[in-house]
């Protein structure tokens, strides 16, 4: 098992600097994970926004750790890719963060992401809400507790919401530096769509021991190559598969409600693909 953990960790954190960023995609269920693997992604990202949305609840710390662990285990069993779980702010306490880190590690999940939003967290894309943060020292302590609970073969991603809270760029980078020194393997200085130059300035100023990751949801014109050349070692497309599925379901629901011949529907995957991706023996790709 130790060798398997290390192999997955090295896929996310290759010993030598890769020619392109390690690329993760949001996978909200096992089928999405299998699609991600077949498409050639390097890992699965289990997003709290996506899992909250599939349960019909806001992304505001309403998901419990057990719910996320259950989803992560289902996804982990469906793919050979490394799985990283977005655990919000570690569920509010150092002990909670350490416990979920340990449970995820024991279940074969490769890593977790925790952010420095104060409990309860608010999704970073929501405007005009309170943006209180944990103190830098307190959150660095949380990172250290999660690291101590899992050992070195579990990947910890530490994310700062400082820019979203309106703090200066240098303050955000200082926070990320502290989290890296506390044991984070990867850091995210998150932004929700301010100046694209912030992305390049973050990479230019970053000197910490951890690798730098970007979750460019709000930066729709930035390419993977540009992020890689700037110095980002990981890029996460955190919610795009679910958003694509929602757009398709909305369009098909309207077509189905109008009646008519099912043969006239457009954009449907063959039923054979549903059987194949569910693991039905002997069913080949369409």
GROMACS .gro file of C-alpha atoms in nm:
model
  286
    1UNK     CA    1   0.000   0.000   0.000
    2UNK     CA    2   0.284   0.240   0.078
    3UNK     CA    3   0.420   0.205  -0.276
    4UNK     CA    4   0.074   0.275  -0.417
    5UNK     CA    5   0.042   0.590  -0.205
    6UNK     CA    6   0.381   0.710  -0.321
    7UNK     CA    7   0.301   0.645  -0.687
    8UNK     CA    8  -0.015   0.854  -0.666
    9UNK     CA    9   0.164   1.129  -0.475
   10UNK     CA   10   0.437   1.141  -0.737
   11UNK     CA   11   0.179   1.178  -1.010
   12UNK     CA   12   0.065   1.499  -0.842
   13UNK     CA   13   0.414   1.602  -0.732
   14UNK     CA   14   0.657   1.462  -0.988
   15UNK     CA   15   1.016   1.459  -0.860
   16UNK     CA   16   1.131   1.661  -1.160
   17UNK     CA   17   0.958   1.976  -1.281
   18UNK     CA   18   0.704   1.863  -1.546
   19UNK     CA   19   0.695   2.021  -1.892
   20UNK     CA   20   0.329   2.115  -1.834
   21UNK     CA   21   0.124   2.164  -1.516
   22UNK     CA   22  -0.031   1.862  -1.349
   23UNK     CA   23  -0.397   1.887  -1.451
   24UNK     CA   24  -0.693   1.797  -1.229
   25UNK     CA   25  -1.063   1.819  -1.307
   26UNK     CA   26  -1.366   1.832  -1.082
   27UNK     CA   27  -1.537   1.491  -1.058
   28UNK     CA   28  -1.865   1.486  -0.873
   29UNK     CA   29  -1.928   1.111  -0.906
   30UNK     CA   30  -1.773   0.786  -1.025
   31UNK     CA   31  -1.883   0.828  -1.387
   32UNK     CA   32  -1.718   1.171  -1.403
   33UNK     CA   33  -1.400   1.018  -1.259
   34UNK     CA   34  -1.391   0.749  -1.527
   35UNK     CA   35  -1.448   1.009  -1.798
   36UNK     CA   36  -1.163   1.217  -1.652
   37UNK     CA   37  -0.929   0.919  -1.656
   38UNK     CA   38  -1.014   0.830  -2.016
   39UNK     CA   39  -0.962   1.194  -2.119
   40UNK     CA   40  -0.607   1.186  -1.982
   41UNK     CA   41  -0.629   1.406  -1.672
   42UNK     CA   42  -0.367   1.358  -1.402
   43UNK     CA   43  -0.608   1.351  -1.111
   44UNK     CA   44  -0.961   1.402  -0.977
   45UNK     CA   45  -1.069   1.701  -0.771
   46UNK     CA   46  -1.372   1.643  -0.547
   47UNK     CA   47  -1.511   1.994  -0.519
   48UNK     CA   48  -1.724   2.100  -0.223
   49UNK     CA   49  -1.919   2.327  -0.460
   50UNK     CA   50  -2.000   2.040  -0.695
   51UNK     CA   51  -2.094   1.794  -0.420
   52UNK     CA   52  -2.304   2.060  -0.245
   53UNK     CA   53  -2.481   2.135  -0.573
   54UNK     CA   54  -2.559   1.767  -0.638
   55UNK     CA   55  -2.721   1.756  -0.294
   56UNK     CA   56  -2.915   2.078  -0.355
   57UNK     CA   57  -2.752   2.278  -0.075
   58UNK     CA   58  -2.538   2.595  -0.068
   59UNK     CA   59  -2.160   2.569  -0.054
   60UNK     CA   60  -2.141   2.708   0.302
   61UNK     CA   61  -1.994   2.436   0.524
   62UNK     CA   62  -2.323   2.247   0.517
   63UNK     CA   63  -2.155   1.930   0.392
   64UNK     CA   64  -2.016   1.721   0.673
   65UNK     CA   65  -1.683   1.545   0.667
   66UNK     CA   66  -1.851   1.201   0.653
   67UNK     CA   67  -2.047   1.298   0.343
   68UNK     CA   68  -1.732   1.408   0.162
   69UNK     CA   69  -1.542   1.098   0.272
   70UNK     CA   70  -1.823   0.876   0.138
   71UNK     CA   71  -1.822   1.053  -0.200
   72UNK     CA   72  -1.443   1.042  -0.216
   73UNK     CA   73  -1.436   0.669  -0.146
   74UNK     CA   74  -1.686   0.604  -0.425
   75UNK     CA   75  -1.480   0.808  -0.668
   76UNK     CA   76  -1.155   0.652  -0.549
   77UNK     CA   77  -1.290   0.303  -0.616
   78UNK     CA   78  -1.385   0.397  -0.973
   79UNK     CA   79  -1.049   0.526  -1.096
   80UNK     CA   80  -0.674   0.471  -1.077
   81UNK     CA   81  -0.617   0.847  -1.076
   82UNK     CA   82  -0.508   1.031  -0.762
   83UNK     CA   83  -0.806   1.189  -0.583
   84UNK     CA   84  -0.784   1.522  -0.398
   85UNK     CA   85  -1.080   1.627  -0.183
   86UNK     CA   86  -1.181   1.989  -0.121
   87UNK     CA   87  -1.244   1.991   0.253
   88UNK     CA   88  -1.339   2.358   0.288
   89UNK     CA   89  -1.173   2.502   0.600
   90UNK     CA   90  -1.109   2.163   0.756
   91UNK     CA   91  -1.460   2.173   0.905
   92UNK     CA   92  -1.378   2.448   1.148
   93UNK     CA   93  -1.123   2.309   1.392
   94UNK     CA   94  -0.774   2.162   1.396
   95UNK     CA   95  -0.903   1.832   1.534
   96UNK     CA   96  -1.169   1.805   1.265
   97UNK     CA   97  -0.914   1.876   0.990
   98UNK     CA   98  -0.675   1.617   1.129
   99UNK     CA   99  -0.949   1.357   1.159
  100UNK     CA  100  -1.076   1.397   0.802
  101UNK     CA  101  -0.718   1.396   0.670
  102UNK     CA  102  -0.652   1.069   0.848
  103UNK     CA  103  -0.980   0.911   0.731
  104UNK     CA  104  -0.919   1.013   0.370
  105UNK     CA  105  -0.564   0.882   0.383
  106UNK     CA  106  -0.674   0.547   0.523
  107UNK     CA  107  -0.935   0.515   0.248
  108UNK     CA  108  -0.675   0.554  -0.026
  109UNK     CA  109  -0.745   0.914  -0.119
  110UNK     CA  110  -0.426   1.094  -0.224
  111UNK     CA  111  -0.480   1.439  -0.078
  112UNK     CA  112  -0.700   1.712   0.059
  113UNK     CA  113  -0.736   2.088   0.018
  114UNK     CA  114  -0.817   2.318   0.309
  115UNK     CA  115  -0.868   2.694   0.298
  116UNK     CA  116  -0.824   2.971   0.552
  117UNK     CA  117  -1.184   3.099   0.549
  118UNK     CA  118  -1.331   3.126   0.895
  119UNK     CA  119  -1.615   2.887   0.978
  120UNK     CA  120  -1.863   2.883   0.814
  121UNK     CA  121  -1.696   2.924   0.475
  122UNK     CA  122  -1.862   3.112   0.190
  123UNK     CA  123  -1.802   3.008  -0.170
  124UNK     CA  124  -1.546   3.244  -0.322
  125UNK     CA  125  -1.764   3.321  -0.627
  126UNK     CA  126  -2.045   3.470  -0.415
  127UNK     CA  127  -2.038   3.848  -0.393
  128UNK     CA  128  -2.117   4.074  -0.097
  129UNK     CA  129  -2.079   3.829   0.189
  130UNK     CA  130  -1.859   3.831   0.496
  131UNK     CA  131  -1.504   3.724   0.413
  132UNK     CA  132  -1.358   3.663   0.756
  133UNK     CA  133  -1.039   3.460   0.760
  134UNK     CA  134  -0.864   3.250   1.020
  135UNK     CA  135  -0.549   3.415   1.148
  136UNK     CA  136  -0.238   3.319   0.957
  137UNK     CA  137  -0.086   3.152   1.264
  138UNK     CA  138  -0.401   2.957   1.349
  139UNK     CA  139  -0.443   2.821   0.999
  140UNK     CA  140  -0.075   2.730   0.969
  141UNK     CA  141  -0.130   2.528   1.286
  142UNK     CA  142  -0.424   2.352   1.119
  143UNK     CA  143  -0.207   2.259   0.822
  144UNK     CA  144   0.057   2.124   1.060
  145UNK     CA  145  -0.203   1.913   1.247
  146UNK     CA  146  -0.330   1.763   0.922
  147UNK     CA  147   0.026   1.684   0.818
  148UNK     CA  148   0.105   1.519   1.151
  149UNK     CA  149  -0.210   1.305   1.121
  150UNK     CA  150  -0.117   1.158   0.783
  151UNK     CA  151   0.257   1.150   0.730
  152UNK     CA  152   0.443   1.252   0.419
  153UNK     CA  153   0.274   1.039   0.154
  154UNK     CA  154  -0.055   1.234   0.178
  155UNK     CA  155  -0.075   1.552  -0.031
  156UNK     CA  156  -0.195   1.866   0.148
  157UNK     CA  157  -0.311   2.163  -0.058
  158UNK     CA  158  -0.345   2.487   0.141
  159UNK     CA  159  -0.555   2.762  -0.011
  160UNK     CA  160  -0.569   3.122   0.099
  161UNK     CA  161  -0.877   3.335   0.037
  162UNK     CA  162  -0.689   3.652   0.129
  163UNK     CA  163  -0.733   3.823  -0.210
  164UNK     CA  164  -1.103   3.745  -0.208
  165UNK     CA  165  -1.122   3.898   0.140
  166UNK     CA  166  -0.968   4.218   0.001
  167UNK     CA  167  -0.620   4.186   0.150
  168UNK     CA  168  -0.315   4.304  -0.047
  169UNK     CA  169  -0.134   4.061  -0.273
  170UNK     CA  170   0.177   4.055  -0.055
  171UNK     CA  171  -0.032   3.960   0.249
  172UNK     CA  172  -0.186   3.673   0.053
  173UNK     CA  173   0.157   3.548  -0.052
  174UNK     CA  174   0.285   3.576   0.306
  175UNK     CA  175  -0.005   3.360   0.421
  176UNK     CA  176   0.070   3.099   0.155
  177UNK     CA  177   0.435   3.102   0.259
  178UNK     CA  178   0.340   3.028   0.620
  179UNK     CA  179   0.117   2.740   0.514
  180UNK     CA  180   0.393   2.591   0.300
  181UNK     CA  181   0.635   2.612   0.590
  182UNK     CA  182   0.375   2.438   0.810
  183UNK     CA  183   0.369   2.135   0.580
  184UNK     CA  184   0.154   2.207   0.273
  185UNK     CA  185   0.285   2.045  -0.046
  186UNK     CA  186   0.088   2.276  -0.275
  187UNK     CA  187  -0.054   2.624  -0.219
  188UNK     CA  188  -0.330   2.816  -0.394
  189UNK     CA  189  -0.349   3.195  -0.371
  190UNK     CA  190  -0.710   3.205  -0.482
  191UNK     CA  191  -0.877   3.487  -0.675
  192UNK     CA  192  -1.229   3.521  -0.807
  193UNK     CA  193  -1.169   3.730  -1.114
  194UNK     CA  194  -0.988   4.051  -1.034
  195UNK     CA  195  -0.694   4.147  -1.249
  196UNK     CA  196  -0.541   3.867  -1.454
  197UNK     CA  197  -0.205   4.030  -1.382
  198UNK     CA  198  -0.248   3.905  -1.024
  199UNK     CA  199  -0.194   3.550  -1.152
  200UNK     CA  200   0.140   3.643  -1.305
  201UNK     CA  201   0.246   3.854  -1.007
  202UNK     CA  202   0.173   3.570  -0.765
  203UNK     CA  203   0.389   3.332  -0.969
  204UNK     CA  204   0.665   3.590  -1.005
  205UNK     CA  205   0.684   3.653  -0.630
  206UNK     CA  206   0.643   3.295  -0.513
  207UNK     CA  207   0.958   3.154  -0.349
  208UNK     CA  208   0.806   2.912  -0.099
  209UNK     CA  209   0.895   2.544  -0.055
  210UNK     CA  210   0.557   2.426  -0.188
  211UNK     CA  211   0.443   2.411  -0.548
  212UNK     CA  212   0.200   2.669  -0.676
  213UNK     CA  213  -0.145   2.575  -0.807
  214UNK     CA  214  -0.417   2.773  -0.982
  215UNK     CA  215  -0.793   2.723  -0.989
  216UNK     CA  216  -0.871   2.959  -1.279
  217UNK     CA  217  -1.253   2.936  -1.278
  218UNK     CA  218  -1.297   3.312  -1.318
  219UNK     CA  219  -1.011   3.356  -1.566
  220UNK     CA  220  -1.174   3.213  -1.875
  221UNK     CA  221  -0.921   3.344  -2.128
  222UNK     CA  222  -0.609   3.210  -1.954
  223UNK     CA  223  -0.460   2.897  -2.109
  224UNK     CA  224  -0.293   2.599  -1.950
  225UNK     CA  225   0.031   2.678  -2.134
  226UNK     CA  226   0.031   3.035  -2.002
  227UNK     CA  227  -0.013   2.915  -1.645
  228UNK     CA  228   0.261   2.659  -1.686
  229UNK     CA  229   0.507   2.909  -1.832
  230UNK     CA  230   0.432   3.147  -1.544
  231UNK     CA  231   0.534   2.882  -1.291
  232UNK     CA  232   0.215   2.706  -1.184
  233UNK     CA  233   0.285   2.337  -1.127
  234UNK     CA  234  -0.081   2.237  -1.095
  235UNK     CA  235  -0.403   2.361  -1.254
  236UNK     CA  236  -0.750   2.256  -1.138
  237UNK     CA  237  -1.061   2.287  -1.355
  238UNK     CA  238  -1.280   2.251  -1.051
  239UNK     CA  239  -1.642   2.263  -1.169
  240UNK     CA  240  -1.658   2.244  -1.546
  241UNK     CA  241  -1.782   1.887  -1.595
  242UNK     CA  242  -2.081   1.947  -1.368
  243UNK     CA  243  -2.158   2.277  -1.540
  244UNK     CA  244  -2.147   2.104  -1.878
  245UNK     CA  245  -2.377   1.829  -1.749
  246UNK     CA  246  -2.623   2.088  -1.612
  247UNK     CA  247  -2.636   2.271  -1.945
  248UNK     CA  248  -2.704   1.946  -2.131
  249UNK     CA  249  -2.967   1.825  -1.882
  250UNK     CA  250  -3.149   2.159  -1.895
  251UNK     CA  251  -3.162   2.153  -2.276
  252UNK     CA  252  -3.271   1.789  -2.292
  253UNK     CA  253  -3.537   1.836  -2.024
  254UNK     CA  254  -3.696   2.108  -2.236
  255UNK     CA  255  -3.686   1.886  -2.546
  256UNK     CA  256  -3.835   1.588  -2.362
  257UNK     CA  257  -4.113   1.797  -2.213
  258UNK     CA  258  -4.226   1.899  -2.561
  259UNK     CA  259  -4.280   1.536  -2.656
  260UNK     CA  260  -4.211   1.408  -3.004
  261UNK     CA  261  -3.981   1.136  -3.124
  262UNK     CA  262  -3.691   1.042  -2.901
  263UNK     CA  263  -3.484   0.992  -3.215
  264UNK     CA  264  -3.495   1.369  -3.264
  265UNK     CA  265  -3.307   1.438  -2.942
  266UNK     CA  266  -2.956   1.574  -2.990
  267UNK     CA  267  -2.649   1.547  -2.771
  268UNK     CA  268  -2.732   1.215  -2.605
  269UNK     CA  269  -2.461   0.963  -2.528
  270UNK     CA  270  -2.556   0.611  -2.642
  271UNK     CA  271  -2.711   0.396  -2.370
  272UNK     CA  272  -2.415   0.164  -2.428
  273UNK     CA  273  -2.189   0.433  -2.277
  274UNK     CA  274  -2.397   0.438  -1.959
  275UNK     CA  275  -2.357   0.062  -1.930
  276UNK     CA  276  -1.984   0.076  -2.007
  277UNK     CA  277  -1.903   0.355  -1.763
  278UNK     CA  278  -2.103   0.182  -1.491
  279UNK     CA  279  -1.866  -0.114  -1.527
  280UNK     CA  280  -2.100  -0.356  -1.702
  281UNK     CA  281  -1.882  -0.654  -1.808
  282UNK     CA  282  -1.826  -0.707  -2.179
  283UNK     CA  283  -1.960  -0.369  -2.296
  284UNK     CA  284  -1.714  -0.193  -2.525
  285UNK     CA  285  -1.690   0.177  -2.605
  286UNK     CA  286  -1.946   0.297  -2.859
   0.00000   0.00000   0.00000
